[in-house]
XYZ file of C-alpha atoms in Angstrom:
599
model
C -306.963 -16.066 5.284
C -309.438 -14.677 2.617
C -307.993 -11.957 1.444
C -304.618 -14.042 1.008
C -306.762 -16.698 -0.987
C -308.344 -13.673 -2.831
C -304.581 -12.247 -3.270
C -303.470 -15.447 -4.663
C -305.965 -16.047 -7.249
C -305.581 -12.627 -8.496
C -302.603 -12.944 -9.284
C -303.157 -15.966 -11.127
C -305.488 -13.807 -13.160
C -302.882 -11.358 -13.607
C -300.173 -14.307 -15.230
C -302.806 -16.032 -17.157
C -303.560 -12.571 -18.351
C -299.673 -12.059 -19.166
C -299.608 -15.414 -20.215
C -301.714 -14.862 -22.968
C -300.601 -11.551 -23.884
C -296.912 -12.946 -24.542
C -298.560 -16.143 -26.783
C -300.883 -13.433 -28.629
C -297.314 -11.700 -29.299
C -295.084 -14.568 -30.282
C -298.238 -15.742 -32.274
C -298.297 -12.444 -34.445
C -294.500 -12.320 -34.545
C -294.727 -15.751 -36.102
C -297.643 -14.969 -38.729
C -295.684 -11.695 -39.934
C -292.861 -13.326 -40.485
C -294.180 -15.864 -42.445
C -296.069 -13.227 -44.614
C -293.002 -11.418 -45.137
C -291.136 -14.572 -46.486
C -293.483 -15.014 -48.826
C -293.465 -11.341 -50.018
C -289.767 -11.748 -49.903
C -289.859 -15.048 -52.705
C -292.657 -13.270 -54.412
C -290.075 -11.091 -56.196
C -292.023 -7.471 -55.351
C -289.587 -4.523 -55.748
C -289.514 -1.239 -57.307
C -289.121 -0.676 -60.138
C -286.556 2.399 -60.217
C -284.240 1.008 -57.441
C -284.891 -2.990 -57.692
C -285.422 -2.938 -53.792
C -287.863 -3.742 -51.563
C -289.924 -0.956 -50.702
C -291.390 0.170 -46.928
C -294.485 -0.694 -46.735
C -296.938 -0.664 -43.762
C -299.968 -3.332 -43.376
C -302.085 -4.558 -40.975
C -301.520 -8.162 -39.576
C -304.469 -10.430 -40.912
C -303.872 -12.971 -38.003
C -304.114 -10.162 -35.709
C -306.034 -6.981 -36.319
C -306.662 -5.729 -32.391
C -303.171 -6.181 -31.339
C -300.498 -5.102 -34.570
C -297.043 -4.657 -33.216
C -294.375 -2.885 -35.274
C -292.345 -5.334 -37.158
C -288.836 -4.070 -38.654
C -286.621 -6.127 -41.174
C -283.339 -5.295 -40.908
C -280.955 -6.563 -43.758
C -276.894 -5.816 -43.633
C -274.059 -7.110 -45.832
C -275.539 -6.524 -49.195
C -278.280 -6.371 -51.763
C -277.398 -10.052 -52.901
C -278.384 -12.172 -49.766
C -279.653 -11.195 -45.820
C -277.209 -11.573 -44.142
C -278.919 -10.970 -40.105
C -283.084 -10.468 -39.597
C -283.699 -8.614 -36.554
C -287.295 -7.769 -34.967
C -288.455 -5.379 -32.808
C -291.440 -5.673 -30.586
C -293.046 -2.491 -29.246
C -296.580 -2.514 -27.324
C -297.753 0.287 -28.873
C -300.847 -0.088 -31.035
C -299.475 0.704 -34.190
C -300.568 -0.504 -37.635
C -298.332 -3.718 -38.717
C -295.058 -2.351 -40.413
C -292.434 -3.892 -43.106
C -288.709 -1.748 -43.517
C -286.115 -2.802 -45.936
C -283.064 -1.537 -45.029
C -281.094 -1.248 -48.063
C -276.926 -0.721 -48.184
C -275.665 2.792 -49.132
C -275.937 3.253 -52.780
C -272.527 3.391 -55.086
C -271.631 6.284 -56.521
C -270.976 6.440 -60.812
C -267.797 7.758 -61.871
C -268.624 10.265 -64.159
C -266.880 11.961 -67.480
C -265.020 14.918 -67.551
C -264.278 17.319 -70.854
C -260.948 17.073 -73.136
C -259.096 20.123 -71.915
C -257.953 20.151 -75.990
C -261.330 19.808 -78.155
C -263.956 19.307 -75.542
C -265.543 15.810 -76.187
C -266.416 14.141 -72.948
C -263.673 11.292 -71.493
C -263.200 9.075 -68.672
C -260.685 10.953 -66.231
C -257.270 10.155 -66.772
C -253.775 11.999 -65.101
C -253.308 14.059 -68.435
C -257.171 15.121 -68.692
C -257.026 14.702 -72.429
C -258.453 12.791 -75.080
C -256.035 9.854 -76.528
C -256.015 11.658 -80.390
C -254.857 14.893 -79.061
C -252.504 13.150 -76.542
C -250.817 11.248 -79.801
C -250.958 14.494 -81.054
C -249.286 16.478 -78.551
C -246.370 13.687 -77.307
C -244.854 11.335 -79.821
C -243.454 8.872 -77.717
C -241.062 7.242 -80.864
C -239.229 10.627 -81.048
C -235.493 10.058 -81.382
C -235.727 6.331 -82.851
C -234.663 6.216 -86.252
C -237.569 5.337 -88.961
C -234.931 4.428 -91.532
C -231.418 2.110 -90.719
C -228.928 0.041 -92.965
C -227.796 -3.004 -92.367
C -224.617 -3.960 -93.862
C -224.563 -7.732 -95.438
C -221.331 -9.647 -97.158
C -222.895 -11.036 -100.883
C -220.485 -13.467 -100.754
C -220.647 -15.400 -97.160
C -224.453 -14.159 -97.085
C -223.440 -12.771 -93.317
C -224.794 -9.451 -91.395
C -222.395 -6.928 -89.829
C -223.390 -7.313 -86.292
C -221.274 -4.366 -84.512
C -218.653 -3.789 -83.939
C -216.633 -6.137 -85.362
C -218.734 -9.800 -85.596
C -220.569 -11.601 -88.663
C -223.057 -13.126 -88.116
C -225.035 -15.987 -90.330
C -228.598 -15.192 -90.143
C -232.082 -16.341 -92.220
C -234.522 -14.011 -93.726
C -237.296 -13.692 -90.902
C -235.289 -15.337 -88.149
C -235.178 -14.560 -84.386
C -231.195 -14.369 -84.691
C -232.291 -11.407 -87.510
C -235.066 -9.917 -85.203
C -232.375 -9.993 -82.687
C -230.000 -8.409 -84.847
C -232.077 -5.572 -85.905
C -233.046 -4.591 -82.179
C -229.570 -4.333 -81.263
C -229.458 -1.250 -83.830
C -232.041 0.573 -82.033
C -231.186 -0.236 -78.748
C -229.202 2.404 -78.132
C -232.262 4.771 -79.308
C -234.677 3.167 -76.858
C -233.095 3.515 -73.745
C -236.312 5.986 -72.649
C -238.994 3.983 -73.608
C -240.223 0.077 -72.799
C -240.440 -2.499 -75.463
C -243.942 -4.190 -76.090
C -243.778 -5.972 -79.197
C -241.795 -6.481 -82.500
C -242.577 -8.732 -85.470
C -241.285 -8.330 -89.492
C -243.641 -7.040 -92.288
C -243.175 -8.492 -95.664
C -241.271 -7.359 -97.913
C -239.959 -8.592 -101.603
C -236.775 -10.816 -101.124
C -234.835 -8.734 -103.676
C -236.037 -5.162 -102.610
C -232.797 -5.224 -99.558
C -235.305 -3.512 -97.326
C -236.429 -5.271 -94.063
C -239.555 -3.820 -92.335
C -239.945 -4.234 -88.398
C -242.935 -3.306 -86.770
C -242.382 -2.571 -82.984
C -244.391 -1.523 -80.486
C -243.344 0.798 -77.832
C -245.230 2.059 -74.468
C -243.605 5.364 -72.262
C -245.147 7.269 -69.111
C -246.137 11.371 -70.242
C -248.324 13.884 -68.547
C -248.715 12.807 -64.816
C -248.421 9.120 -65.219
C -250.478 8.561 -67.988
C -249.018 5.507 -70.133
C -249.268 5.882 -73.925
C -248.861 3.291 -76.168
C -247.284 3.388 -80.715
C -247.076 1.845 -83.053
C -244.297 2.578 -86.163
C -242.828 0.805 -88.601
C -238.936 1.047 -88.777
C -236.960 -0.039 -92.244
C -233.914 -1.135 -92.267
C -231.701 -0.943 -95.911
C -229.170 -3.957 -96.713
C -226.174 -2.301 -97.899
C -223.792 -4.467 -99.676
C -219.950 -4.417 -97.731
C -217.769 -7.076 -98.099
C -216.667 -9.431 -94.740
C -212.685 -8.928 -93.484
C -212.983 -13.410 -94.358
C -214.234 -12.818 -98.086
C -211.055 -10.207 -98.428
C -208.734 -12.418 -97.752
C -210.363 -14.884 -99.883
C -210.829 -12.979 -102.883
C -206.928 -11.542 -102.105
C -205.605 -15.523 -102.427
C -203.037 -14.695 -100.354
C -203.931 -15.476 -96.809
C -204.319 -18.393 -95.477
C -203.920 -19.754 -91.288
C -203.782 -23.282 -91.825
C -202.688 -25.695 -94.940
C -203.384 -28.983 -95.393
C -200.737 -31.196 -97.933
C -202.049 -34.431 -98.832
C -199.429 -36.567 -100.582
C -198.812 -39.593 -102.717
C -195.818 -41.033 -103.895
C -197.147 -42.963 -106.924
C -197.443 -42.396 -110.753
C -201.053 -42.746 -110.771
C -203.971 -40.680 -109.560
C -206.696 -42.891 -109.076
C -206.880 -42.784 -105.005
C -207.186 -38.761 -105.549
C -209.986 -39.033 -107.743
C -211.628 -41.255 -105.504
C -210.846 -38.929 -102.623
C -212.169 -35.769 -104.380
C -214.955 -37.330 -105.139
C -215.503 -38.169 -101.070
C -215.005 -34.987 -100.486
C -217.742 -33.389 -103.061
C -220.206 -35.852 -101.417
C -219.412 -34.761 -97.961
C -219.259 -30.648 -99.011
C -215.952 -30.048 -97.018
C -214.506 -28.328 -99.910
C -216.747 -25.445 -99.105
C -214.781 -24.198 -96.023
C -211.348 -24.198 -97.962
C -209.747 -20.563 -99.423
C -208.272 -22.443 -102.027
C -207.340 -26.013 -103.293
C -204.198 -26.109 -105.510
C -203.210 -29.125 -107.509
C -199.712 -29.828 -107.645
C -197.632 -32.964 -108.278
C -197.842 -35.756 -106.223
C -200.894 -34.112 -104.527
C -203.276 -31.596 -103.753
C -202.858 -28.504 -101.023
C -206.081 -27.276 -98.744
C -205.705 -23.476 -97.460
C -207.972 -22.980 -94.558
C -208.599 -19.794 -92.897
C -209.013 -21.152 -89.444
C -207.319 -24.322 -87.506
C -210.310 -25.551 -86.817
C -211.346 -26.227 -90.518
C -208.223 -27.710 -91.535
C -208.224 -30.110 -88.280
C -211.369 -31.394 -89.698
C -210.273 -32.211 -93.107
C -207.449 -33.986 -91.599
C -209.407 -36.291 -89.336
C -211.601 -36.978 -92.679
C -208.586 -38.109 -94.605
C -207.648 -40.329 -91.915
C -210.750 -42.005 -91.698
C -211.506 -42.226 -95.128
C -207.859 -43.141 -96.815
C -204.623 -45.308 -95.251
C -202.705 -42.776 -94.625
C -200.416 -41.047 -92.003
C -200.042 -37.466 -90.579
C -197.477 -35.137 -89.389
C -198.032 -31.346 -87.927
C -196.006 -28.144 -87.661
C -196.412 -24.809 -86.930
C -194.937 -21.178 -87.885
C -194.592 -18.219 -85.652
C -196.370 -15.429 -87.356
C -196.162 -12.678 -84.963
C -195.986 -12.328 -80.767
C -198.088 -9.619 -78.691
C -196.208 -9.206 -75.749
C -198.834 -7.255 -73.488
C -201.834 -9.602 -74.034
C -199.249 -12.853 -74.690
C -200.703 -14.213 -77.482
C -199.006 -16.041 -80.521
C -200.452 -15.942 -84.422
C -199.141 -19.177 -85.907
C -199.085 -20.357 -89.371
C -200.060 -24.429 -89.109
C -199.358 -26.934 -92.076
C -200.896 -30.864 -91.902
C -198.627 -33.048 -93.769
C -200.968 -36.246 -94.792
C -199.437 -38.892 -96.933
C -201.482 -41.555 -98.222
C -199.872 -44.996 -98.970
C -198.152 -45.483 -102.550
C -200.678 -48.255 -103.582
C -203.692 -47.678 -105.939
C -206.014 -50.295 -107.465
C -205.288 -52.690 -109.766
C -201.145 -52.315 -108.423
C -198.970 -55.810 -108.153
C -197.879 -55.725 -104.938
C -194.933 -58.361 -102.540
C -196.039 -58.547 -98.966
C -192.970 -59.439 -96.483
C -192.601 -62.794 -94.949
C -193.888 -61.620 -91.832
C -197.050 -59.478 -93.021
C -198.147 -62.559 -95.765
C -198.486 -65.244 -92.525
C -199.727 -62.687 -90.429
C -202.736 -62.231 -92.988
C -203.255 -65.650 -93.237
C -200.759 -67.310 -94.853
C -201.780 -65.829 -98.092
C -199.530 -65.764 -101.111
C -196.578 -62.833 -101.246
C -197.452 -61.975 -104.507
C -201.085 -60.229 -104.631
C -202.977 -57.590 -106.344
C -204.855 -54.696 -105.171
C -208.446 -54.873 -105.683
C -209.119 -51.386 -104.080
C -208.089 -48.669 -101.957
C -210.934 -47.217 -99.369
C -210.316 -46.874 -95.846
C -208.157 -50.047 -95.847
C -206.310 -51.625 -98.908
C -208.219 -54.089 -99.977
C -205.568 -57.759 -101.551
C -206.140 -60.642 -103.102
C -203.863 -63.391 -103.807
C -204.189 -64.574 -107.636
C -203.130 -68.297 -107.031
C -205.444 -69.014 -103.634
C -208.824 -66.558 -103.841
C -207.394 -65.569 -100.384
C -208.533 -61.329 -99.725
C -207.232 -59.441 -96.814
C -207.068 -56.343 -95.608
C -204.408 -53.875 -94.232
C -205.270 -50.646 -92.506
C -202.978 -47.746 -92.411
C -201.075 -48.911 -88.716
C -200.340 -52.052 -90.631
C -198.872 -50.610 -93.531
C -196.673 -48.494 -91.880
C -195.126 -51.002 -89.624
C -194.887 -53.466 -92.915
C -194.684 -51.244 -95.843
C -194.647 -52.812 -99.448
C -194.311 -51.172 -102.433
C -195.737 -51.358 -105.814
C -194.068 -53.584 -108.403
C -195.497 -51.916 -111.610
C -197.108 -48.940 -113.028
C -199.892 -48.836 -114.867
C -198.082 -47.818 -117.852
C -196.051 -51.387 -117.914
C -199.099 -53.833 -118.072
C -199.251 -55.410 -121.412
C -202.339 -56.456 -122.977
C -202.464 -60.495 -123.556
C -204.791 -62.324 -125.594
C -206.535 -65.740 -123.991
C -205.889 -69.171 -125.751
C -207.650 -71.394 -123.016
C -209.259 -71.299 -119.682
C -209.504 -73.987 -117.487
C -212.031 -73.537 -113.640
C -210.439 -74.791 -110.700
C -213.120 -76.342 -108.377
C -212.568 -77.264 -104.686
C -209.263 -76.179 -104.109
C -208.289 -76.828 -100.754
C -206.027 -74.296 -98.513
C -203.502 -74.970 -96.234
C -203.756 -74.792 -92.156
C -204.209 -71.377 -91.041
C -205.609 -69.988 -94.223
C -207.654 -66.756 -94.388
C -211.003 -66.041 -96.056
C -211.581 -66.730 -99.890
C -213.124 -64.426 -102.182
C -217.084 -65.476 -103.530
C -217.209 -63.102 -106.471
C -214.020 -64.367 -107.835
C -213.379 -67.583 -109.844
C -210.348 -69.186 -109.617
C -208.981 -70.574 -112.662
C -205.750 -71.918 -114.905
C -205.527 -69.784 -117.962
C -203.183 -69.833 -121.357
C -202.338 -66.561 -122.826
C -200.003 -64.844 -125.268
C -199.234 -61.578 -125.873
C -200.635 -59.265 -128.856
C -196.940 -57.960 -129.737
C -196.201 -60.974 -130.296
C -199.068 -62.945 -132.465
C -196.389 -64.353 -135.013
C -194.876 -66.564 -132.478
C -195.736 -69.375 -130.706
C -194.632 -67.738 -127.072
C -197.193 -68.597 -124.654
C -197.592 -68.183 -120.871
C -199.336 -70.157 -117.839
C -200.799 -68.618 -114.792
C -203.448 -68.822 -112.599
C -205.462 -65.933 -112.040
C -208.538 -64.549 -109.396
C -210.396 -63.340 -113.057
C -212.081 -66.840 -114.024
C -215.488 -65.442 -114.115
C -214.971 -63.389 -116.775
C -212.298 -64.368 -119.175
C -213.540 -66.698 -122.094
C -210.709 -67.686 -125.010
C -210.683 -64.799 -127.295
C -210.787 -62.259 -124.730
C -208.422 -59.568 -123.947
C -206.793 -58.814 -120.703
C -204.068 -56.528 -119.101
C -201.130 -58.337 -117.150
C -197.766 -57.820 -115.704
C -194.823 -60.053 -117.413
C -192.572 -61.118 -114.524
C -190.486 -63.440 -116.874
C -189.588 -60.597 -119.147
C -188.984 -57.704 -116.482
C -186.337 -57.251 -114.229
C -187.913 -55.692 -111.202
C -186.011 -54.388 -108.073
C -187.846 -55.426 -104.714
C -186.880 -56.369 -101.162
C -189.207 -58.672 -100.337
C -189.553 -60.280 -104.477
C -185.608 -60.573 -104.832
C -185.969 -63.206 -101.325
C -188.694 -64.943 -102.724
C -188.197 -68.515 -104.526
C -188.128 -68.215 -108.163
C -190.646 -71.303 -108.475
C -193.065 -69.227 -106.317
C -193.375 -66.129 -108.557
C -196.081 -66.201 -111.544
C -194.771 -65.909 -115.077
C -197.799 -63.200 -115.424
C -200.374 -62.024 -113.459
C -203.543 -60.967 -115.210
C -205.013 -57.602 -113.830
C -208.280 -56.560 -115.235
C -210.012 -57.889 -118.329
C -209.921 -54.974 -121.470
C -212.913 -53.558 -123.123
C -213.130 -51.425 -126.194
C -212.250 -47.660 -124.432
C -213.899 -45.543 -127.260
C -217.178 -48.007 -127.402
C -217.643 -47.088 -124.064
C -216.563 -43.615 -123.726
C -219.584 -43.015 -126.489
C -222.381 -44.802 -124.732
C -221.483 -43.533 -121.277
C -224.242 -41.338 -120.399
C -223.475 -40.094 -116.610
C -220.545 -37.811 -115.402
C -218.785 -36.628 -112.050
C -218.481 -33.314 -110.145
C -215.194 -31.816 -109.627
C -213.699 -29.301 -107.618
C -212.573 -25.706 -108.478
C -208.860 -26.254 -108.209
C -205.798 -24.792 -109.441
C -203.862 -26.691 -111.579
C -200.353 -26.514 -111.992
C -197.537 -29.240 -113.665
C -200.287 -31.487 -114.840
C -199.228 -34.382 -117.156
C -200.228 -34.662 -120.386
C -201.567 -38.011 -119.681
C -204.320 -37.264 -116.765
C -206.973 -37.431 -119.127
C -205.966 -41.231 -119.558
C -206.254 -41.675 -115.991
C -208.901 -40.005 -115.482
C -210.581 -42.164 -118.502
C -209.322 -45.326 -116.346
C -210.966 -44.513 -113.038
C -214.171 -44.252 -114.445
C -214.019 -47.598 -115.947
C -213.142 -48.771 -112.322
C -216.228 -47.168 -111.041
C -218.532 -49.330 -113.641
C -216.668 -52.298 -113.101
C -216.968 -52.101 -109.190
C -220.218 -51.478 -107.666
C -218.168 -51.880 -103.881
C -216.083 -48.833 -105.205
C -219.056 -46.444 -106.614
C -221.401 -46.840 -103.882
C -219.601 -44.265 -102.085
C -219.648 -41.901 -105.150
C -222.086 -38.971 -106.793
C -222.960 -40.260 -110.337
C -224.990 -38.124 -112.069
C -226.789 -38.529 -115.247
C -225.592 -36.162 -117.593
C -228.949 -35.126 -119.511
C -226.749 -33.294 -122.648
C -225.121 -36.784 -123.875
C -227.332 -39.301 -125.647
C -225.962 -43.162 -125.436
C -225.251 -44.189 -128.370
C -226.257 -47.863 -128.969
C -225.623 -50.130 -131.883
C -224.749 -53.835 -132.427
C -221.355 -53.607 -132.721
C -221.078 -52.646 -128.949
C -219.259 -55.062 -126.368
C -221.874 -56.374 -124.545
C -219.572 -58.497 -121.620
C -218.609 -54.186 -120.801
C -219.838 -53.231 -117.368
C -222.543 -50.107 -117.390
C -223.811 -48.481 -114.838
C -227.745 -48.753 -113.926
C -229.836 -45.732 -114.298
C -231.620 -46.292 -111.015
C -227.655 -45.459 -109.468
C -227.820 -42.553 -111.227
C -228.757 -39.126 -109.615
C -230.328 -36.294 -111.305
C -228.173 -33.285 -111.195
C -229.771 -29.913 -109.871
C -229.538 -27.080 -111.810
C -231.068 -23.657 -110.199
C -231.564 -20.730 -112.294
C -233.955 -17.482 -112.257
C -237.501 -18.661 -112.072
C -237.939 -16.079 -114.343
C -235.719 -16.818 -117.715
C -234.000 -19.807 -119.166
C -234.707 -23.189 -118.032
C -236.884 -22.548 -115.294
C -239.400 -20.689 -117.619
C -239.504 -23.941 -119.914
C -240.107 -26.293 -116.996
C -242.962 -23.904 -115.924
C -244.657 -24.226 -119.767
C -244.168 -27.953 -119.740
């Protein structure tokens, strides 16, 4: 029983002993660890390899029993990633062991194989001079190409066949010019291409491209060149017919059937302001009329739909076989656009029918034309009534003109007399507000040594006084051959009817100080008297602001008005603020645009 006590508490000696040994352990596990974090934060390294460095020291906390302690770091020099520790029993001074990641190895340079100078290592083993030197990558792509451009369409030949419209510096011109060395740089990949600068007038165009191609063992090698391209001058297959005058695919006749020209001038004057003269071949004047040639269908279909909505007017079509290609079927045709415009012009007497007068509300048969746009434009002399009647109307009720310009007859007023609050009848239309109607006594100039004199009312109360001059159709003296006038009641039609009031024509031809553009037409069977006309519808654009609002004036800078005190001053004028300046380009180096420079 004694020894087993003795047994017992020996070997509760023997694990107390144990005991302590493993606390003594842990405890110096615990210290070293804590020393080594601090050595860690402290920032210690070498200085050749910026790692830690193995180092062996003696625990502090526990000199009589060190243990080896080993730090193990893996995944990098950047963070520790795992800390392991080993424990041994042998009495061994206290040691610390970085264990650092395999070092990476530099690449290094290598010699030129061509002059020697140390390089990075590359497939070809050479230097990048002696590699431009030895391959030129740009070989077989022109340096020098022309480009062949039309002076008179300002269009580039784009091959084989096509014209193309393209602006100094544009993409469709960068486009254009890589097309011509396309075929050239089949062998070689496109980087970059831009334009260099170049004087407008020097026909060169500089490109600079930049190219890259594979040489030597995959190595990639990148130019740079400049290619110039010549503009040579060569005349467009469109500009040789034009310049020939003898070709044309589509015509377009615009007609009139009356003696005077005043709707044309007011339609060629549309027609400058809108620029669709520019696409014709050629405009020829003839009589009655004026002829647009048009090298494509297309062009002439547009002039025609601008005639319809700009004029009354109507429109036939027909077409001419040219020629028949029996293996591809197609058919060249030769088209012609008949337009006729309706045979009234401003300042015409007109008779309406029955029918037409009520449907325009029950206005007067008898009326004058107070202007020809997109619609004619009446108004009834006895009743202020205005109405208007499109081109479908006219056709289904067409009237005619009762006199020519060349029959009015100037009359001289004797008394003038306003008529105030007329009243209308049931069903009446609209009345005019910038005309006065009025009761007026007038006699004719030829014949001043009588004592003839005529009554009438007329639409032009606002600006006839007694003294004044006027222009006027004389019904009671003129035997006149209408339709609808020779069914009419004989109490119902006007002695006269007063037109338009006359001015002085060569007071006002001198102090006129703005023109028109015109066209670049062929003339052929003009009559003598189209200057007259001519003279008449540009006193009809200063006496109606509705008319000239659609029109170009322009001030003509090389005529000085000339004023005085004998002028008429009742005569209309046109403002200068409806007055446009008119553009005159010339070399900026000579003539005019030298003086503006000085100024």
């Amino acid at each position: 029983m004694q020894q087993q006590k003795k047994g017992f508490i020996g070997l509760l000696q023997m694990f107390s002993h144990f005991t302590t040994s493993i606390y003594n352990a842990v405890s110096s596990v615990c210290m070293g660890f804590e020393w080594f974090m601090k050595q860690l934060h402290s920032g210690k390294r070498e200085e050749r390899t910026g790692s830690f460095c193995h180092q062996e020291v003696l625990c502090r906390h526990h000199p009589a029993h060190p243990f080896q302690f080993v730090l193990e770091k893996r995944g990098g020099s950047q963070r520790v990633d795992e800390l392991t520790f080993f424990l041994t029993a042998t009495p061994k001074p206290f040691i610390m062991e970085y264990m650092q990641a395999p070092a990476t190895s530099s690449q290094g340079n290598i010699l030129c194989c061509t002059c020697g100078i140390p390089i990075p290592p590359n497939p070809a083993n050479m230097c990048v001079s002696c590699l431009r030197t030895t391959v030129d990558i740009s070989e077989g792509i022109p340096k020098q190409v022309n480009l062949n451009f039309c002076k008179q369409c300002e269009r580039y030949l784009q091959p084989p066949a096509s014209w193309v419209q393209c602006a100094l510096e544009s993409r469709e011109l960068l486009a254009l010019c890589l097309k011509k060395l396309k075929g050239n740089m089949t062998k070689v990949r496109l980087i970059d291409a831009g334009f260099l600068w170049t004087e407008p007038h020097s026909k060169r165009i500089k490109l600079k491209v930049t190219i890259q191609k594979e040489v030597m063992n995959g190595a990639i090698l990148q130019q740079v060149f400049v290619v110039e391209f010549v503009i040579q001058g060569q005349m467009c297959d469109d500009c040789h017919r034009v310049e020939a005058k003898d070709f044309w695919n589509s015509v377009v006749q615009v007609r009139q059937k009356t003696s005077h020209k005043k709707t044309f001038y007011y339609l060629e004057q549309l027609i400058l302001k809108h620029k669709l003269h520019q696409s014709a071949l050629n405009i020829k004047e003839i009589h009655e009329g004026i002829d647009f040639y048009y090298a494509t269908k297309q062009h002439a279909q547009k002039m025609v739909d601008f005639l319809q909505c700009t004029v009354p007017c109507r429109s036939k079509t027909s077409q001419r076989l040219i020629s028949h290609d029996i293996h591809s079927n197609t058919f060249n045709y030769k088209s012609t656009y008949s337009i006729e415009i309706v045979p009234v012009c401003k300042d015409n007497v007109v008779c309406l029918s029955p029918r037409l007068a009520q449907s325009l509300g029950n206005m007067g048969q008898v009326c004058v034309c107070a202007r020809v746009t997109s619609t004619i434009h009446l108004i009834d002399p006895n009743t202020l009534q205005i109405a208007e009647v499109d081109g479908g109307t006219y056709w289904r009720n067409p009237f005619n003109s009762l006199v020519s310009p060349r029959q009015l007859e100037e009359f001289i007023v004797m008394d003038t007399d306003i008529i105030r609050n007329q009243k209308l009848g049931a069903g009446a239309g609209i009345r005019s507000n910038k005309h006065t109607l009025a009761e007026v006594w007038v006699q004719k100039t030829s014949e001043m040594d009588t004592a003839q004199q005529y009554h009438c009312r007329t639409h032009l109360g606002h600006l006839l006084n007694i003294g004044d001059l006027v222009q006027g159709f004389d019904f009671a003296n003129s035997n006149v051959n209408d339709e609808f006038l020779n069914k009419m009641n004989p109490s119902r039609i006007p002695d006269v009817v007063l037109i338009k009031k006359s001015y002085n024509r060569s007071k006002r031809v001198k102090r006129r100080n703005w023109k028109l553009k015109e066209m670049d037409k062929d003339r052929e069977g003009m009559a003598p008297e189209d200057e007259r006309q001519y003279q008449d519808f540009l006193e009809d654009l200063e006496e109606d602001e509705a008319l000239r609002k659609n029109v170009n004036i322009f001030r003509d800078a090389s005529k000085i008005p000339v004023e005085s005190d004998t002028d008429d001053e009742g005569a209309p004028r046109i403002s200068l603020m409806e007055m446009l300046e008119d553009l005159s380009l010339t070399d900026a180096t000579g003539g005019e645009g030298a003086d503006m420079l000085t100024e």
